[in-house]
Coordinates of C-alpha atoms in Angstrom, one line a residue:
X1 CA -42.6 -12.6 20.0
X2 CA -45.2 -14.2 18.4
X3 CA -46.9 -12.1 15.9
X4 CA -44.4 -9.8 15.6
X5 CA -44.2 -8.1 12.2
X6 CA -47.7 -8.6 11.0
X7 CA -49.8 -6.3 9.3
X8 CA -52.2 -5.7 12.2
X9 CA -49.0 -4.9 14.9
X10 CA -45.8 -3.1 15.4
X11 CA -42.5 -3.7 17.0
X12 CA -41.2 -0.6 19.0
X13 CA -37.0 -0.5 19.6
X14 CA -36.5 1.9 22.3
X15 CA -32.8 2.9 22.8
X16 CA -31.5 4.6 25.7
X17 CA -27.6 4.7 25.9
X18 CA -26.1 3.7 29.5
X19 CA -23.0 4.7 31.2
X20 CA -20.1 2.2 31.8
X21 CA -21.4 1.4 35.2
X22 CA -25.0 2.3 34.5
X23 CA -28.2 0.3 33.9
X24 CA -28.3 -2.5 31.7
X25 CA -31.4 -3.1 30.6
X26 CA -32.5 -0.1 28.7
X27 CA -33.6 -1.7 25.3
X28 CA -37.1 -2.7 25.2
X29 CA -39.0 -4.3 22.2
X30 CA -42.8 -4.2 22.5
X31 CA -45.7 -4.7 20.3
X32 CA -48.6 -2.6 19.6
X33 CA -52.0 -4.5 19.7
X34 CA -54.5 -3.0 17.5
X35 CA -57.2 -4.0 19.5
X36 CA -55.8 -2.0 22.4
X37 CA -55.0 -4.8 24.9
X38 CA -51.9 -5.5 26.6
X39 CA -49.1 -7.4 24.9
X40 CA -48.2 -10.9 26.1
X41 CA -46.9 -10.7 29.5
X42 CA -42.9 -11.2 30.3
X43 CA -43.8 -14.9 31.2
X44 CA -44.5 -15.6 27.4
X45 CA -42.0 -13.8 25.8
X46 CA -38.6 -15.7 25.7
X47 CA -35.9 -14.0 26.7
X48 CA -32.3 -13.3 25.0
X49 CA -29.4 -14.6 25.9
X50 CA -26.4 -12.9 24.4
X51 CA -24.5 -16.4 24.8
X52 CA -20.9 -16.0 23.9
X53 CA -21.0 -11.9 24.5
X54 CA -21.7 -11.7 28.1
X55 CA -20.3 -8.4 28.6
X56 CA -22.8 -6.8 26.3
X57 CA -22.7 -3.1 27.5
X58 CA -26.3 -1.6 26.0
X59 CA -28.7 -5.0 25.7
X60 CA -29.0 -7.6 28.1
X61 CA -32.6 -8.1 28.6
X62 CA -35.5 -8.2 26.0
X63 CA -38.7 -7.7 27.4
X64 CA -42.4 -7.0 26.1
X65 CA -43.4 -3.5 27.0
X66 CA -47.5 -3.0 27.2
X67 CA -48.8 -0.7 24.1
X68 CA -50.1 1.8 26.5
X69 CA -46.8 2.5 28.0
X70 CA -44.6 2.6 24.5
X71 CA -42.1 4.9 24.7
X72 CA -42.4 8.3 22.9
X73 CA -40.1 9.4 19.8
X74 CA -37.8 11.9 20.3
X75 CA -37.4 11.6 24.4
X76 CA -36.6 14.8 26.5
X77 CA -33.4 14.6 28.0
X78 CA -33.8 13.8 31.7
X79 CA -30.1 13.2 32.1
X80 CA -27.0 13.5 29.7
X81 CA -27.5 10.4 28.1
X82 CA -31.1 11.5 27.4
X83 CA -30.4 13.3 24.5
X84 CA -29.3 10.2 22.8
X85 CA -32.4 8.3 23.5
X86 CA -35.2 7.5 20.6
X87 CA -37.8 5.2 20.0
X88 CA -38.6 3.7 16.5
X89 CA -41.1 1.6 14.9
X90 CA -39.1 -1.4 13.1
X91 CA -41.5 -1.0 10.5
X92 CA -40.1 2.4 9.3
X93 CA -36.5 1.2 9.2
X94 CA -35.2 1.2 5.8
X95 CA -31.6 -0.1 6.1
X96 CA -29.0 -0.4 8.9
X97 CA -25.0 0.6 8.3
X98 CA -22.4 -1.1 10.6
X99 CA -19.0 0.7 11.2
X100 CA -15.8 0.2 9.6
X101 CA -13.7 -2.5 10.8
X102 CA -10.7 -1.4 12.7
X103 CA -12.4 1.1 15.1
X104 CA -11.8 1.1 18.9
X105 CA -15.5 0.1 19.2
X106 CA -18.4 -0.9 16.7
X107 CA -21.5 1.1 15.8
X108 CA -24.6 0.7 13.8
X109 CA -26.5 3.7 12.1
X110 CA -30.6 3.1 11.6
X111 CA -31.4 4.7 8.6
X112 CA -35.2 5.5 8.3
X113 CA -37.8 4.9 5.3
X114 CA -38.0 8.9 4.9
X115 CA -34.3 9.1 4.3
X116 CA -33.2 10.2 7.8
X117 CA -30.8 8.7 9.8
X118 CA -31.1 8.1 13.8
X119 CA -28.4 8.8 16.1
X120 CA -25.5 6.1 16.1
X121 CA -25.7 3.1 18.3
X122 CA -22.4 2.8 19.9
X123 CA -21.1 -0.7 21.5
X124 CA -18.2 0.0 23.7
X125 CA -18.0 -3.6 24.8
X126 CA -19.4 -5.7 21.6
X127 CA -22.9 -6.9 20.7
X128 CA -23.7 -5.5 17.3
X129 CA -24.2 -9.2 15.9
X130 CA -26.4 -10.0 18.9
X131 CA -28.3 -7.0 18.2
X132 CA -28.7 -7.6 14.6
X133 CA -29.9 -11.1 15.7
X134 CA -32.6 -9.8 17.7
X135 CA -33.7 -7.7 14.8
X136 CA -33.8 -10.8 12.5
X137 CA -36.7 -12.4 14.7
X138 CA -38.9 -9.3 13.2
X139 CA -37.2 -8.1 10.0
X140 CA -35.3 -9.7 7.1
X141 CA -31.6 -8.1 6.9
X142 CA -29.8 -8.8 3.4
X143 CA -26.3 -7.7 2.6
X144 CA -26.3 -5.0 -0.1
X145 CA -24.6 -6.2 -3.0
X146 CA -23.1 -2.8 -3.6
X147 CA -21.9 -2.0 0.1
X148 CA -20.9 -5.0 2.6
X149 CA -21.5 -2.9 5.2
X150 CA -24.9 -2.1 4.3
X151 CA -28.0 -4.2 5.3
X152 CA -31.2 -3.9 3.6
X153 CA -34.4 -4.1 5.9
X154 CA -37.6 -5.8 4.8
X155 CA -40.7 -6.9 6.4
X156 CA -41.0 -10.7 6.7
X157 CA -44.3 -10.1 4.6
X158 CA -42.7 -7.9 2.3
X159 CA -43.9 -7.9 -1.6
X160 CA -40.9 -6.2 -2.4
X161 CA -39.0 -9.3 -1.7
X162 CA -38.6 -12.3 -4.2
X163 CA -40.7 -15.1 -3.5
X164 CA -37.7 -17.0 -2.8
X165 CA -37.2 -15.3 0.1
X166 CA -40.9 -15.7 1.3
X167 CA -40.8 -19.6 0.5
X168 CA -37.4 -19.8 2.6
X169 CA -39.5 -17.9 5.5
X170 CA -42.0 -20.6 5.4
X171 CA -39.1 -23.3 6.5
X172 CA -37.9 -20.9 9.4
X173 CA -39.5 -17.6 10.2
X174 CA -36.7 -16.7 12.5
X175 CA -34.0 -16.5 9.8
X176 CA -33.7 -16.8 6.1
X177 CA -30.5 -18.9 6.2
X178 CA -32.3 -22.0 5.8
X179 CA -29.7 -24.4 3.5
X180 CA -26.8 -23.4 6.2
X181 CA -29.0 -24.1 9.0
X182 CA -30.4 -27.5 7.7
X183 CA -26.9 -28.6 7.1
X184 CA -25.4 -27.5 10.4
X185 CA -28.7 -28.5 12.5
X186 CA -31.5 -30.2 10.5
X187 CA -33.2 -31.3 13.7
X188 CA -33.7 -28.1 15.5
X189 CA -34.1 -26.2 12.1
X190 CA -37.0 -28.3 11.0
X191 CA -38.8 -28.8 14.0
X192 CA -38.7 -24.9 14.9
X193 CA -41.8 -24.7 12.1
X194 CA -42.8 -28.3 11.0
X195 CA -46.2 -27.7 10.8
X196 CA -45.8 -24.5 8.5
X197 CA -43.8 -26.6 6.0
X198 CA -46.1 -29.4 6.0
X199 CA -48.9 -27.1 4.4
X200 CA -46.4 -25.3 2.2
X201 CA -45.2 -28.5 0.3
X202 CA -48.8 -30.0 0.2
X203 CA -49.9 -26.8 -1.3
X204 CA -47.0 -26.8 -3.5
X205 CA -47.9 -30.3 -4.9
X206 CA -51.8 -29.1 -5.5
X207 CA -53.2 -27.6 -8.4
X208 CA -54.7 -24.1 -7.4
X209 CA -57.9 -22.8 -8.9
X210 CA -57.4 -20.2 -10.9
X211 CA -57.1 -16.6 -8.6
X212 CA -56.7 -18.8 -5.7
X213 CA -53.9 -18.2 -3.7
X214 CA -51.0 -21.2 -2.8
X215 CA -50.9 -19.7 0.8
X216 CA -54.6 -20.5 1.5
X217 CA -55.3 -23.3 4.1
X218 CA -55.5 -26.9 2.2
X219 CA -58.7 -28.2 2.0
X220 CA -60.8 -30.4 4.6
X221 CA -59.7 -33.9 5.0
X222 CA -62.7 -35.3 3.3
X223 CA -61.6 -33.6 -0.2
X224 CA -59.6 -35.5 -2.2
X225 CA -55.9 -34.2 -2.6
X226 CA -55.2 -33.8 -6.4
X227 CA -52.4 -36.2 -7.5
X228 CA -53.1 -38.6 -4.3
X229 CA -56.6 -40.0 -4.8
X230 CA -55.5 -42.7 -7.6
X231 CA -52.3 -43.8 -5.5
X232 CA -54.2 -44.6 -2.4
X233 CA -55.8 -47.7 -4.3
X234 CA -52.4 -48.9 -5.6
X235 CA -51.6 -52.4 -4.8
X236 CA -48.3 -53.7 -5.0
X237 CA -46.6 -56.9 -5.3
X238 CA -44.2 -58.7 -3.1
X239 CA -40.6 -56.8 -3.2
X240 CA -38.3 -58.8 -5.2
X241 CA -35.0 -60.1 -3.7
X242 CA -31.7 -57.9 -4.5
X243 CA -27.9 -58.9 -4.5
X244 CA -25.6 -56.7 -4.8
X245 CA -22.7 -57.6 -6.8
X246 CA -19.1 -57.2 -5.9
X247 CA -16.9 -53.9 -7.5
X248 CA -15.7 -53.6 -10.6
X249 CA -11.9 -54.3 -10.8
X250 CA -8.9 -52.7 -12.7
X251 CA -8.9 -56.2 -15.1
X252 CA -12.7 -55.9 -15.3
X253 CA -12.3 -52.2 -16.9
X254 CA -9.2 -53.1 -19.0
X255 CA -11.1 -55.6 -20.6
X256 CA -13.6 -53.0 -21.7
X257 CA -11.1 -50.9 -23.0
X258 CA -10.7 -51.5 -27.0
X259 CA -8.4 -50.1 -30.1
X260 CA -7.3 -46.9 -29.5
X261 CA -8.5 -46.6 -26.2
X262 CA -12.0 -46.6 -26.5
X263 CA -14.4 -48.1 -24.3
X264 CA -16.6 -51.1 -25.3
X265 CA -19.7 -52.3 -24.0
X266 CA -20.3 -49.2 -21.8
X267 CA -23.9 -50.1 -21.1
X268 CA -23.0 -53.2 -19.7
X269 CA -19.9 -51.5 -17.7
X270 CA -22.6 -48.8 -16.4
X271 CA -25.1 -51.8 -15.1
X272 CA -21.9 -53.3 -13.4
X273 CA -20.7 -50.1 -11.6
X274 CA -24.6 -49.8 -10.5
X275 CA -24.7 -53.3 -9.0
X276 CA -21.4 -53.2 -7.6
X277 CA -19.4 -49.9 -7.4
X278 CA -15.7 -49.4 -8.4
X279 CA -12.8 -50.7 -6.3
X280 CA -11.0 -47.8 -5.2
X281 CA -8.0 -48.0 -7.6
X282 CA -10.3 -47.5 -10.5
X283 CA -12.0 -44.5 -9.3
X284 CA -9.5 -41.7 -10.4
X285 CA -10.1 -42.7 -13.9
X286 CA -13.8 -43.9 -14.0
X287 CA -15.1 -40.9 -12.2
X288 CA -14.1 -38.6 -15.2
X289 CA -16.4 -40.9 -17.2
X290 CA -19.4 -41.1 -14.9
X291 CA -19.2 -37.1 -14.1
X292 CA -19.0 -36.5 -18.1
X293 CA -15.5 -35.1 -18.3
X294 CA -14.2 -37.6 -20.4
X295 CA -16.5 -39.2 -23.1
X296 CA -17.6 -42.6 -23.2
X297 CA -16.9 -42.7 -27.0
X298 CA -13.8 -41.1 -27.3
X299 CA -10.4 -42.1 -28.0
X300 CA -7.4 -41.9 -25.8
X301 CA -6.0 -39.1 -28.1
X302 CA -9.2 -37.4 -28.0
X303 CA -9.3 -37.5 -24.2
X304 CA -5.6 -36.1 -24.2
X305 CA -6.9 -33.3 -26.7
X306 CA -9.6 -32.8 -24.6
X307 CA -7.8 -32.4 -21.3
X308 CA -5.3 -29.9 -22.8
X309 CA -8.0 -27.7 -23.9
X310 CA -9.9 -27.7 -20.5
X311 CA -6.6 -27.2 -18.7
X312 CA -6.3 -24.0 -20.4
X313 CA -9.8 -23.0 -19.9
X314 CA -9.6 -23.7 -16.3
X315 CA -6.5 -21.7 -15.8
X316 CA -7.8 -18.8 -17.7
X317 CA -11.0 -18.7 -15.3
X318 CA -8.8 -18.9 -12.5
X319 CA -6.8 -16.2 -13.6
X320 CA -9.8 -13.9 -13.6
X321 CA -10.0 -13.9 -9.9
X322 CA -6.3 -14.3 -9.1
X323 CA -5.6 -11.4 -10.9
X324 CA -7.7 -9.0 -8.9
X325 CA -5.9 -6.8 -6.3
X326 CA -7.1 -6.3 -2.4
X327 CA -7.8 -2.6 -3.9
X328 CA -10.2 -3.8 -6.3
X329 CA -12.1 -6.8 -4.3
X330 CA -12.9 -3.9 -2.0
X331 CA -15.1 -2.4 -4.2
X332 CA -16.3 -6.2 -5.3
X333 CA -18.7 -6.9 -2.6
X334 CA -19.8 -9.9 -4.6
X335 CA -16.2 -11.6 -5.3
X336 CA -15.2 -10.5 -1.5
X337 CA -18.6 -12.3 -0.2
X338 CA -17.8 -15.6 -2.0
X339 CA -14.2 -15.6 -1.0
X340 CA -15.2 -15.1 2.6
X341 CA -17.9 -18.0 2.3
X342 CA -15.5 -20.2 0.8
X343 CA -12.6 -19.9 3.1
X344 CA -15.0 -20.3 6.2
X345 CA -16.7 -23.6 4.9
X346 CA -13.4 -24.8 3.6
X347 CA -11.9 -24.5 6.9
X348 CA -14.3 -27.1 8.2
X349 CA -15.2 -29.3 5.4
X350 CA -13.9 -33.2 6.4
X351 CA -11.3 -31.9 8.5
X352 CA -11.0 -35.6 10.2
X353 CA -10.3 -36.9 7.0
X354 CA -6.4 -37.4 6.7
X355 CA -6.4 -35.9 3.2
X356 CA -7.8 -32.2 4.4
X357 CA -6.4 -32.5 8.1
X358 CA -3.8 -29.9 9.5
X359 CA -3.6 -26.0 9.6
X360 CA -1.2 -25.7 6.4
X361 CA -3.0 -28.8 4.6
X362 CA -2.5 -28.0 0.6
X363 CA -5.8 -29.9 0.0
X364 CA -7.6 -27.0 1.8
X365 CA -6.0 -24.6 -0.5
X366 CA -7.1 -26.3 -3.8
X367 CA -10.6 -26.7 -2.4
X368 CA -10.4 -22.8 -2.0
X369 CA -9.2 -22.3 -5.4
X370 CA -11.6 -24.6 -7.2
X371 CA -14.6 -23.0 -5.6
X372 CA -13.7 -19.9 -6.4
X373 CA -12.9 -20.6 -10.4
X374 CA -16.3 -21.9 -10.1
X375 CA -17.8 -18.6 -9.5
X376 CA -16.0 -17.4 -12.4
X377 CA -17.5 -20.7 -14.4
X378 CA -21.2 -20.0 -12.9
X379 CA -21.8 -16.5 -12.6
X380 CA -25.3 -16.8 -12.0
X381 CA -25.1 -19.2 -9.2
X382 CA -21.7 -18.4 -7.5
X383 CA -21.1 -20.3 -4.1
X384 CA -23.5 -21.6 -2.0
X385 CA -22.8 -23.5 1.5
X386 CA -23.0 -27.3 0.7
X387 CA -21.0 -27.2 -2.4
X388 CA -17.7 -27.7 -0.4
X389 CA -19.4 -31.0 0.8
X390 CA -19.9 -32.1 -3.0
X391 CA -16.3 -30.9 -4.1
X392 CA -14.3 -32.8 -1.5
X393 CA -14.9 -36.5 -2.2
X394 CA -14.0 -35.7 -5.8
X395 CA -10.8 -33.9 -5.2
X396 CA -9.8 -36.7 -2.7
X397 CA -10.4 -39.4 -5.4
X398 CA -9.3 -37.2 -8.7
X399 CA -6.0 -35.5 -6.6
X400 CA -5.4 -33.1 -9.4
X401 CA -6.7 -29.8 -9.5
X402 CA -8.0 -29.3 -12.8
X403 CA -9.3 -32.7 -13.7
X404 CA -11.2 -32.2 -9.9
X405 CA -12.6 -28.7 -10.9
X406 CA -14.3 -30.3 -14.4
X407 CA -15.6 -33.5 -12.4
X408 CA -16.9 -31.1 -10.1
X409 CA -18.7 -29.1 -12.6
X410 CA -20.5 -32.3 -13.9
X411 CA -21.7 -33.1 -10.5
X412 CA -22.8 -29.7 -10.3
X413 CA -24.9 -30.2 -13.5
X414 CA -26.8 -32.5 -12.0
X415 CA -27.4 -30.8 -8.7
X416 CA -27.1 -27.4 -9.3
X417 CA -31.0 -26.8 -9.1
X418 CA -30.7 -27.7 -5.3
X419 CA -28.5 -24.5 -4.5
X420 CA -30.6 -22.1 -6.7
X421 CA -32.1 -19.2 -4.7
X422 CA -36.0 -20.1 -5.4
X423 CA -35.5 -23.4 -4.0
X424 CA -38.1 -24.9 -6.6
X425 CA -35.7 -28.0 -7.1
X426 CA -35.9 -29.1 -3.5
X427 CA -39.5 -28.2 -3.2
X428 CA -40.4 -30.6 -6.1
X429 CA -38.2 -33.4 -5.0
X430 CA -39.4 -33.1 -1.6
X431 CA -43.1 -33.7 -3.4
X432 CA -41.6 -36.4 -5.4
X433 CA -40.2 -38.0 -2.5
X434 CA -43.5 -37.8 -0.8
X435 CA -45.2 -39.5 -3.8
X436 CA -43.0 -42.4 -4.1
X437 CA -43.5 -43.0 -0.3
X438 CA -47.6 -42.5 -0.4
X439 CA -47.2 -45.2 -2.9
X440 CA -45.0 -47.9 -1.4
X441 CA -46.0 -47.3 2.5
X442 CA -49.4 -45.3 2.8
X443 CA -49.4 -46.4 6.7
X444 CA -46.1 -45.0 7.0
X445 CA -47.3 -41.5 5.4
X446 CA -50.4 -41.4 7.3
X447 CA -48.3 -41.9 10.8
X448 CA -46.2 -39.1 9.7
X449 CA -49.1 -36.9 8.8
X450 CA -50.6 -37.5 12.0
X451 CA -47.5 -36.4 13.9
X452 CA -47.1 -33.5 11.6
X453 CA -44.0 -35.0 9.9
X454 CA -45.8 -35.5 6.6
X455 CA -43.8 -33.2 4.3
X456 CA -40.3 -35.2 5.0
X457 CA -38.8 -31.9 5.4
X458 CA -36.2 -33.7 7.6
X459 CA -34.8 -35.6 4.6
X460 CA -33.9 -31.8 3.3
X461 CA -30.1 -32.4 3.9
X462 CA -30.4 -35.7 2.4
X463 CA -31.4 -34.2 -1.1
X464 CA -29.4 -31.2 -0.9
X465 CA -26.0 -32.9 -0.9
X466 CA -26.9 -36.4 -1.6
X467 CA -26.4 -38.1 2.0
X468 CA -23.0 -36.9 2.1
X469 CA -23.3 -36.3 5.7
X470 CA -25.3 -39.2 6.4
X471 CA -22.9 -42.1 5.6
X472 CA -19.0 -42.7 6.6
X473 CA -16.4 -40.8 3.8
X474 CA -16.0 -44.3 1.7
X475 CA -19.4 -45.2 2.0
X476 CA -20.3 -41.7 0.0
X477 CA -17.9 -42.5 -2.6
X478 CA -19.6 -46.0 -3.3
X479 CA -23.0 -44.3 -2.9
X480 CA -22.3 -41.6 -5.7
X481 CA -20.6 -43.6 -8.0
X482 CA -23.9 -46.1 -8.3
X483 CA -26.2 -42.8 -8.6
X484 CA -24.0 -41.1 -11.1
X485 CA -24.6 -44.2 -13.4
X486 CA -28.3 -42.8 -14.1
X487 CA -29.5 -46.6 -13.5
X488 CA -31.8 -47.8 -13.2
X489 CA -33.6 -44.4 -13.3
X490 CA -33.0 -40.4 -12.7
X491 CA -34.2 -40.3 -9.5
X492 CA -32.5 -43.3 -7.5
X493 CA -31.4 -40.7 -5.1
X494 CA -35.1 -40.5 -3.8
X495 CA -35.3 -44.2 -3.5
X496 CA -32.3 -44.1 -1.7
X497 CA -34.3 -41.8 0.8
X498 CA -37.3 -44.2 0.6
X499 CA -35.1 -47.1 1.5
X500 CA -33.8 -45.2 4.9
X501 CA -37.3 -44.5 5.8
X502 CA -38.3 -48.0 5.0
X503 CA -35.4 -49.4 7.0
X504 CA -36.5 -47.1 10.1
X505 CA -40.1 -47.9 9.5
X506 CA -40.8 -50.1 12.5
X507 CA -38.6 -48.0 14.8
X508 CA -40.6 -44.6 13.9
X509 CA -44.3 -46.2 14.1
X510 CA -43.7 -48.8 17.2
X511 CA -42.1 -46.6 19.4
X512 CA -45.0 -44.2 20.0
X513 CA -42.5 -41.1 18.6
X514 CA -44.2 -37.6 18.1
X515 CA -42.7 -35.2 15.7
X516 CA -40.2 -34.5 18.0
X517 CA -38.6 -37.8 18.7
X518 CA -38.9 -38.5 14.8
X519 CA -36.9 -35.6 14.2
X520 CA -34.5 -36.4 16.7
X521 CA -34.3 -39.9 15.7
X522 CA -33.6 -39.2 11.9
X523 CA -31.0 -37.1 12.5
X524 CA -29.1 -39.6 15.0
X525 CA -29.1 -42.0 12.1
X526 CA -25.9 -40.1 10.7
X527 CA -23.0 -42.1 10.4
X528 CA -25.0 -45.4 11.4
X529 CA -26.3 -46.5 7.8
X530 CA -25.0 -49.2 5.8
X531 CA -25.0 -48.2 2.2
X532 CA -24.9 -51.7 0.9
X533 CA -27.9 -52.3 2.8
X534 CA -29.6 -49.1 1.7
X535 CA -28.7 -49.6 -1.9
X536 CA -30.1 -53.1 -1.9
X537 CA -33.2 -51.9 -0.5
X538 CA -33.8 -48.9 -2.9
X539 CA -33.0 -51.4 -5.9
X540 CA -35.8 -53.9 -4.3
X541 CA -38.1 -50.7 -4.1
X542 CA -37.5 -50.0 -7.6
X543 CA -38.1 -53.5 -8.9
X544 CA -41.3 -53.3 -6.7
X545 CA -42.7 -50.3 -8.2
X546 CA -41.9 -51.0 -11.9
X547 CA -43.7 -54.4 -11.4
X548 CA -46.7 -52.9 -10.7
X549 CA -49.2 -53.0 -13.5
X550 CA -51.6 -50.1 -12.3
X551 CA -48.7 -47.6 -11.2
X552 CA -49.8 -43.9 -11.6
X553 CA -48.8 -41.6 -14.3
X554 CA -47.1 -39.3 -12.0
X555 CA -45.1 -41.9 -10.3
X556 CA -43.9 -43.7 -13.6
X557 CA -42.4 -40.0 -14.5
X558 CA -40.4 -40.0 -11.2
X559 CA -39.0 -43.3 -11.9
X560 CA -38.0 -42.3 -15.4
X561 CA -40.5 -45.1 -17.0
X562 CA -42.3 -42.6 -19.2
X563 CA -41.1 -39.1 -20.2
X564 CA -42.2 -36.1 -18.5
X565 CA -45.6 -34.8 -19.5
X566 CA -45.2 -31.6 -21.4
X567 CA -47.9 -29.0 -21.3
X568 CA -50.1 -29.0 -24.8
X569 CA -51.3 -26.0 -26.4
X570 CA -54.7 -26.7 -27.6
X571 CA -55.7 -26.8 -31.4
X572 CA -58.1 -24.5 -32.7
X573 CA -61.1 -24.7 -32.1
X574 CA -60.9 -27.0 -29.4
X575 CA -60.9 -26.2 -25.7
X576 CA -57.9 -26.5 -23.8
X577 CA -57.4 -29.8 -22.2
X578 CA -57.9 -30.4 -18.5
X579 CA -55.1 -31.7 -16.5
X580 CA -55.1 -35.1 -15.5
X581 CA -55.8 -35.7 -11.7
X582 CA -52.9 -37.6 -11.1
X583 CA -50.3 -35.0 -12.6
X584 CA -49.0 -32.1 -11.2
X585 CA -49.6 -28.9 -13.1
X586 CA -46.7 -27.2 -14.9
X587 CA -44.3 -25.1 -12.5
X588 CA -45.0 -21.4 -12.8
X589 CA -42.0 -19.5 -14.7
X590 CA -39.4 -18.4 -12.3
X591 CA -39.0 -14.8 -11.0
X592 CA -37.1 -12.3 -13.4
X593 CA -33.4 -12.5 -12.5
X594 CA -32.2 -9.9 -10.1
X595 CA -28.6 -8.8 -9.5
X596 CA -26.7 -11.8 -8.0
X597 CA -25.3 -11.1 -4.3
X598 CA -23.2 -13.8 -2.5
X599 CA -25.5 -16.1 -0.8
X600 CA -27.8 -13.5 0.2
X601 CA -30.9 -15.9 0.5
X602 CA -29.0 -18.3 2.6
X603 CA -26.7 -15.9 4.9
X604 CA -28.4 -13.1 5.8
X605 CA -26.4 -11.7 8.8
X606 CA -22.7 -12.3 9.1
X607 CA -22.1 -15.1 12.0
X608 CA -19.6 -16.0 14.3
X609 CA -17.4 -19.1 14.1
X610 CA -19.5 -21.0 16.5
X611 CA -20.0 -24.3 14.7
X612 CA -17.1 -27.0 15.2
X613 CA -15.8 -28.4 12.5
X614 CA -17.4 -31.4 11.1
X615 CA -16.4 -34.8 9.6

């Protein structure tokens, strides 16, 4: 229902239990209009389809109800079932408690802000999850870190929630599970509220006057956008031709191994990996260096000692969760939540790969154990959906539990910000991507803007898990090892995204695509891209940018040509220096840490296993 949950309207839940053979359309949602007018008509209100639970005993239709005919709280019983009927405003709810597992039927108990409990809602033939999904259209339901059966209720505009929940709601007002939905269905997730995301990211890129709200509408088109007005004047030179080199062979690697097993001419070796990648037989050893597990400067003996130390450290952390008894875990909702999320994600990660196929595959057990141990290694972050996608290729190549864990930790050092609850890192990267694309191809940016696609939010999954689901598995291995070299700068993955968009430029602009078709086309590129073509174009874009003598300072920062601008404190008695018009203001400090809970901002409601295993 459009507008449900806003301050000037209210949504009512009217509950009337039904008999087994009775009427099954007894629950209504209505919006009170403060202006006194009727709510939207039934033709405007989308009906609720229970989908996989067609035998829903109590709720089969959701329809609007006019405000002047709203049901009254405390309905007088006109039948035996009327004594259990009630009506409640969703704004009055404080929490929802689910029944214990194992009962013959499920029930929900609604707790109000006043502390009282409404009559239990019994579901003899299923439907609790479906009702919770309906409620999530109007409320945020967050799992309690202390009680896995308790959901805390917040309105969509509640100031009690952290700013991260607020930011995630801007992606999708119907659910806070933004990362999960971008991973599973980036097309529909992005399209559902694309115009709101566009304004949100534009606002994140612009400095706001003191006292101004970042949620205010953007300035009129005739006002310059801070950070972009200089970019529109940049003229790039011709794009240079780039040729990729053959992969580094084992023989070539051996030539770089000196006395005592120390690697020599490391910059040259890294440059070769960047230009050609690695031969498959070399990856198991080379990835340990690229991911920081082994030092480029260490000797063979030093590496052996380091591995022994890290092996002991790994198994000490693994013992922490392995020694938790089932009785203890019942009182540890955080660990239980992580375990459930990991088991669910592992069961559908790269199952078409022979290394992980089959129901009793030992590789799945190793994925599970490494991810749970990472929760012990990084308590603050824990496990978030998408991490299994990053671990899978590493374990496939390394084929050793301990070594794969520490290589995974090295990868997470590069991308852990992608999975943080605040999503500030993802916002910054999408802003930087937009910045680069605006320099490289202003007409393409203008076209995307004209189609309400200028936020580039369809690139969210690309950046989140480094194109893991966009390329075939062998190509992902080649792409990642090139990106791990850190050459030619710190943000080559952004230029990879620019290269893909550049390759699809004519298709997007000459086919008359609207925002719907743009998102559909981008989503359908999955598994159809050539990694060598993309890397070649990304390097050419980098060279084209770096040869521009008038490249704006903030673009140079993204490319790593100059160090990031640090905020400077004024020297007395001078007044504070104004920000450069081409530099974004320093990011605000993150909100104070709160008690962690398992993937609470990403997995608000429990879900049925509806998604099929993905390759």
